[in-house]
Coordinates of C-alpha atoms in Angstrom, one line a residue:
M4 CA 0.0 0.0 0.0
A5 CA 1.5 3.3 -1.1
I6 CA 1.5 6.3 1.3
Q7 CA 1.7 9.5 -0.7
S8 CA 2.8 13.0 0.3
T9 CA 4.0 16.0 -1.7
S10 CA 7.7 14.9 -1.7
V11 CA 7.9 11.3 -0.4
Q12 CA 6.6 8.0 -1.6
S13 CA 6.4 5.3 1.1
W14 CA 5.1 1.9 1.7
R15 CA 4.4 -0.3 4.7
I16 CA 5.8 -3.9 4.7
G17 CA 4.2 -5.3 7.8
E18 CA 5.6 -3.2 10.7
M19 CA 8.4 -1.8 8.5
T20 CA 8.2 1.4 6.5
V21 CA 10.0 1.8 3.1
S22 CA 10.5 5.2 1.6
K23 CA 12.0 6.2 -1.8
V24 CA 14.5 9.0 -1.8
V25 CA 15.2 10.2 -5.3
D26 CA 18.6 11.6 -6.5
M27 CA 17.8 12.1 -10.2
I28 CA 15.9 10.7 -13.2
E29 CA 17.2 10.7 -16.8
P30 CA 16.6 8.8 -20.1
F31 CA 19.1 6.4 -21.4
D32 CA 19.3 5.1 -24.9
A33 CA 17.7 1.7 -25.0
A34 CA 20.0 0.5 -27.8
R35 CA 23.0 1.4 -25.7
A36 CA 21.6 -0.3 -22.6
Y37 CA 20.6 -3.5 -24.5
P38 CA 23.0 -3.7 -27.5
E39 CA 22.0 -7.2 -28.5
A40 CA 18.2 -6.8 -28.1
D41 CA 15.5 -6.3 -30.7
L42 CA 14.0 -3.0 -29.5
A43 CA 10.7 -3.8 -31.2
E44 CA 10.1 -5.8 -28.0
F45 CA 9.4 -2.5 -26.2
D46 CA 6.6 -1.7 -28.6
R47 CA 4.9 -5.0 -27.6
H48 CA 4.7 -3.9 -24.0
L49 CA 3.9 -0.2 -24.3
D50 CA 0.6 -0.6 -22.4
W51 CA 2.6 -1.2 -19.1
L52 CA 6.0 0.2 -19.8
T53 CA 4.8 3.7 -20.5
P54 CA 4.8 6.4 -19.2
Y55 CA 7.1 5.6 -16.3
F56 CA 9.7 3.1 -17.7
Y57 CA 10.1 3.7 -21.4
D58 CA 9.9 6.7 -23.7
P59 CA 9.0 5.5 -27.2
A60 CA 9.7 8.9 -28.8
Q61 CA 13.3 8.8 -27.7
R62 CA 13.5 5.0 -27.7
A63 CA 15.0 5.4 -24.2
I64 CA 14.6 3.6 -21.0
I65 CA 13.9 5.9 -18.1
L66 CA 16.4 5.5 -15.3
S67 CA 15.5 6.6 -11.8
F68 CA 18.4 6.9 -9.3
H69 CA 17.0 6.5 -5.8
S70 CA 17.7 5.0 -2.4
Y71 CA 15.3 3.2 -0.1
V72 CA 15.1 4.0 3.5
V73 CA 13.8 1.2 5.7
K74 CA 12.6 1.9 9.2
A75 CA 12.4 -1.3 11.2
A76 CA 12.6 -2.0 14.9
G77 CA 14.5 1.1 15.8
K78 CA 16.9 0.8 12.9
V79 CA 17.2 3.3 10.0
I80 CA 18.6 1.5 6.9
V81 CA 19.6 3.2 3.7
V82 CA 19.8 0.8 0.7
D83 CA 22.1 2.2 -2.0
T84 CA 23.1 5.9 -2.1
C85 CA 22.8 7.0 -5.7
I86 CA 25.1 9.3 -7.6
G87 CA 26.0 11.9 -4.9
E88 CA 27.3 15.4 -5.3
H89 CA 30.6 16.9 -6.5
K90 CA 31.8 13.5 -7.8
N91 CA 34.4 13.4 -10.5
I92 CA 32.8 11.4 -13.4
P93 CA 33.9 13.2 -16.5
M94 CA 32.9 10.3 -18.8
L95 CA 29.3 10.9 -17.7
P96 CA 28.7 14.7 -18.1
S97 CA 25.2 14.7 -16.4
W98 CA 26.7 13.1 -13.3
H99 CA 30.0 15.0 -13.2
Q100 CA 30.3 17.5 -10.4
R101 CA 26.5 17.7 -10.1
T102 CA 24.5 18.8 -7.1
G103 CA 21.1 17.5 -6.4
P104 CA 18.1 17.2 -4.0
W105 CA 19.0 13.9 -2.3
L106 CA 19.7 15.3 1.2
A107 CA 16.6 17.4 1.1
N108 CA 14.5 14.5 0.0
L109 CA 16.0 12.4 2.8
A110 CA 14.9 15.0 5.3
A111 CA 11.5 15.0 3.7
A112 CA 11.4 11.3 4.5
G113 CA 11.9 12.2 8.2
V114 CA 15.6 11.2 8.4
V115 CA 18.8 13.1 9.0
P116 CA 22.2 11.4 8.3
E117 CA 23.0 11.0 12.0
Q118 CA 20.0 8.8 12.5
V119 CA 21.0 6.2 9.9
T120 CA 22.2 3.0 11.5
H121 CA 23.1 1.0 8.4
V122 CA 23.9 1.6 4.8
M123 CA 23.5 -1.5 2.6
C124 CA 25.5 -1.3 -0.6
T125 CA 23.9 -3.9 -3.0
H126 CA 27.1 -3.3 -5.0
L127 CA 29.7 -0.7 -5.5
H128 CA 29.0 0.9 -8.9
G129 CA 29.3 4.7 -8.8
D130 CA 25.5 5.3 -9.1
H131 CA 24.9 3.2 -5.9
V132 CA 27.5 4.6 -3.6
G133 CA 27.7 8.3 -4.3
W134 CA 26.1 9.6 -1.1
N135 CA 28.2 7.2 1.0
T136 CA 30.3 10.3 1.4
R137 CA 30.1 14.1 1.1
L138 CA 32.6 16.8 0.6
E139 CA 33.5 18.8 3.7
N140 CA 36.3 21.4 3.7
G141 CA 37.9 19.7 0.7
R142 CA 37.8 16.2 2.2
W143 CA 35.5 13.2 1.5
V144 CA 33.9 12.1 4.8
P145 CA 31.1 9.5 5.5
T146 CA 27.7 11.1 5.1
F147 CA 26.3 8.9 7.8
P148 CA 28.7 9.2 10.8
N149 CA 26.9 6.6 13.0
A150 CA 26.2 4.0 10.4
R151 CA 27.8 0.6 9.5
Y152 CA 28.2 0.3 5.7
I153 CA 27.4 -3.3 4.6
V154 CA 29.4 -4.5 1.6
H155 CA 30.0 -8.0 0.2
K156 CA 33.6 -9.0 0.5
D157 CA 33.7 -10.2 -3.2
E158 CA 32.5 -6.9 -4.4
L159 CA 35.1 -4.9 -2.5
A160 CA 37.9 -7.2 -3.7
A161 CA 36.7 -6.9 -7.3
V162 CA 36.6 -3.1 -7.2
Q163 CA 40.0 -2.9 -5.5
A164 CA 41.4 -5.1 -8.2
R165 CA 40.2 -2.6 -10.9
V166 CA 41.4 0.6 -9.3
G167 CA 43.9 2.3 -11.6
D168 CA 42.6 0.6 -14.7
D169 CA 39.0 1.7 -14.9
P170 CA 38.2 5.4 -15.3
Y171 CA 34.7 4.9 -13.9
T172 CA 35.6 2.7 -10.9
S173 CA 38.8 4.5 -9.8
P174 CA 37.4 7.9 -8.8
S175 CA 34.2 6.3 -7.4
Y176 CA 36.3 4.1 -5.1
A177 CA 38.5 6.9 -4.0
E178 CA 35.7 9.3 -3.3
S179 CA 32.8 7.1 -2.2
V180 CA 34.3 3.9 -0.8
L181 CA 37.8 4.5 0.5
P182 CA 36.7 7.2 3.0
V183 CA 34.3 4.9 4.8
L184 CA 37.0 2.2 4.9
Y185 CA 39.4 4.7 6.5
A186 CA 36.7 5.6 9.0
K187 CA 36.4 1.9 9.9
Q188 CA 32.7 1.9 9.2
V189 CA 32.5 -1.0 6.7
D190 CA 31.3 -4.4 7.7
L191 CA 32.0 -7.1 5.1
V192 CA 29.4 -9.9 4.5
A193 CA 30.1 -13.2 2.7
T194 CA 27.1 -15.4 2.9
D195 CA 23.3 -15.6 2.5
H196 CA 22.0 -14.7 5.9
E197 CA 19.6 -12.7 8.0
F198 CA 21.5 -9.6 8.7
L199 CA 19.0 -8.0 11.1
P200 CA 15.7 -9.4 12.2
G201 CA 13.5 -9.4 9.1
V202 CA 16.3 -8.1 6.9
H203 CA 18.0 -10.7 4.8
V204 CA 21.2 -10.4 2.6
R205 CA 20.7 -12.6 -0.5
P206 CA 23.9 -12.7 -2.7
T207 CA 23.0 -12.5 -6.4
P208 CA 26.4 -12.2 -8.2
G209 CA 26.4 -11.5 -12.0
H210 CA 25.7 -7.8 -12.5
S211 CA 28.8 -7.4 -10.3
P212 CA 30.9 -10.0 -8.5
G213 CA 29.4 -9.3 -5.0
H214 CA 26.0 -8.0 -5.9
Y215 CA 23.3 -8.8 -3.3
C216 CA 19.5 -8.2 -2.9
V217 CA 17.9 -7.1 0.3
E218 CA 14.8 -9.1 1.4
L219 CA 12.4 -7.8 4.0
A220 CA 9.9 -9.8 6.0
S221 CA 7.5 -8.4 8.7
A222 CA 4.1 -9.5 10.0
G223 CA 3.5 -11.9 7.2
R224 CA 4.5 -9.3 4.4
R225 CA 7.5 -9.6 2.2
A226 CA 9.5 -7.4 -0.1
V227 CA 12.8 -7.4 -2.0
M228 CA 15.2 -4.6 -3.0
T229 CA 16.6 -6.0 -6.2
G230 CA 19.5 -3.6 -6.7
D231 CA 20.6 -4.0 -10.4
L232 CA 19.4 -7.5 -10.8
I233 CA 16.8 -5.9 -13.1
H234 CA 17.5 -2.5 -14.7
N235 CA 14.2 -2.0 -16.5
P236 CA 10.8 -3.8 -16.2
V237 CA 11.1 -5.0 -19.8
Q238 CA 13.5 -7.6 -18.4
I239 CA 10.7 -9.2 -16.5
A240 CA 9.2 -10.1 -19.9
R241 CA 12.7 -10.8 -21.3
P242 CA 15.0 -11.9 -18.5
D243 CA 17.4 -13.1 -21.2
W244 CA 18.1 -9.5 -22.3
I245 CA 21.7 -8.6 -21.4
T246 CA 22.6 -5.1 -20.4
T247 CA 25.9 -3.3 -21.2
F248 CA 26.3 -2.6 -17.4
C249 CA 26.7 -6.2 -16.3
T250 CA 30.1 -7.8 -15.4
D251 CA 29.3 -11.5 -15.9
K252 CA 26.4 -11.3 -18.4
Q253 CA 25.4 -14.9 -18.4
A254 CA 25.4 -15.1 -14.6
A255 CA 23.3 -12.0 -14.5
V256 CA 20.7 -13.6 -16.9
A257 CA 20.7 -16.8 -14.8
Q258 CA 20.2 -14.8 -11.5
R259 CA 17.4 -12.7 -13.0
T260 CA 15.6 -15.7 -14.5
R261 CA 15.7 -17.6 -11.2
F262 CA 14.5 -14.5 -9.4
I263 CA 11.6 -13.9 -11.7
D264 CA 10.5 -17.6 -11.7
A265 CA 10.6 -17.6 -7.9
H266 CA 8.6 -14.4 -7.4
A267 CA 6.1 -14.5 -10.3
D268 CA 2.5 -14.3 -9.0
Q269 CA 3.6 -14.1 -5.4
D270 CA 2.6 -11.6 -2.8
V271 CA 6.0 -10.0 -2.7
T272 CA 6.6 -6.3 -3.3
I273 CA 9.5 -5.6 -5.7
F274 CA 11.6 -2.5 -5.2
A275 CA 14.1 -2.1 -8.0
A276 CA 16.9 0.4 -8.0
H277 CA 16.1 2.1 -11.3
F278 CA 12.3 1.8 -11.8
G279 CA 10.7 5.3 -11.9
G280 CA 7.2 6.4 -11.3
P281 CA 5.2 4.3 -8.8
T282 CA 8.4 2.1 -8.5
A283 CA 6.9 -0.6 -6.3
G284 CA 5.1 -3.6 -7.9
R285 CA 4.7 -7.3 -8.3
I286 CA 5.6 -9.8 -11.0
A287 CA 2.4 -10.9 -12.7
S288 CA 1.6 -13.5 -15.4
R289 CA -0.6 -12.4 -18.2
A290 CA -1.4 -14.5 -21.3
G291 CA 1.6 -16.7 -20.9
A292 CA 4.0 -13.8 -20.4
R293 CA 5.2 -11.8 -17.4
R294 CA 5.0 -8.1 -16.6
F295 CA 5.6 -5.6 -13.9
Q296 CA 2.4 -4.7 -12.2
V297 CA 2.7 -1.4 -10.3
L298 CA 1.2 -1.0 -6.9
T299 CA -0.9 2.2 -6.4

C-alpha cells in the first residue's frame, strides 16, 4: 500500500516502512543499454512500460536513481546511495560535479544522516555509492557518521582489483568507498543470511561479483530490493536480455531468471533500483507472459 505525500513516496511492509529518496531521473538510450536486443520488444509492451519506464519517442529507458530508507525495529537503513554530489565522473557529463536534492529528500522522509544505523550497498557501482560520502572542507567524509556500511567481500575485492585501470571505478572508489574504509565503518558480508531481524542479505552475483539483494519480512508481508538484478521492467518479460552494465552477463541472466521464476504471482513487493514512477510492484503473469504490475 503506497503512502503519498508531496515529496515522499512510502510503503508499509508489515511493521516496517520503506521510503524512496530520489537523487535524479534521466533517459538512457535503449540500444546502448541493450545492445544485442530487438528493441521492437518494447513496442509490444507499451501498455505497461509507458509512461514511467520507457519513452518510445526517444527510444530510451527511463532510469531513476533513488535510495530506499527502511525503518524497522528502531533501525534506519539506507539501501544504496545513488550518484551523490561533486563526484568526478567526466565520462558521464550529467553526473560529473553535479549537485542535487537527495539530502533534502532524505529530510522529507523524516531522516537526517546522523539517524542512519546501516547503509546497505547492494554493489559498488558509482551510481549506488555516491552519497556514501560528502565533501566537507575539501575532504570526503562519511555522510552517515553513525552507520555501518554493509558491503559484500567479493564486491570490495573486485573493485579494488580494478582501481587504476577503470576510469569509472577508480574515482568512485577513491571518493565514495575508501573514506568509509578509512573511517572503519565498513562491515563485510560473505554469505546468505539474516543480517538484522527481518532483513536478509541474498547474494546474487552477476551484474557485479558481489551483488546482493535485500529481502524484508515483517508481520507476514515480504519485499525485495533487487539492486541492479533488473534495470528496466522490460527484463521481467525478457530476462534473457543482457545489459551493457553487467560484469558477468550470463550469470546476470541466470540470476534474473531464477528471481523472476521464484517471485512471479507471489505476494512479494518488488523495489528495483532504477524503476521510476510508482516504483513498487509485483511480477504478474498475463497471457503466458510476465510483466511488472505497479502498486498504487
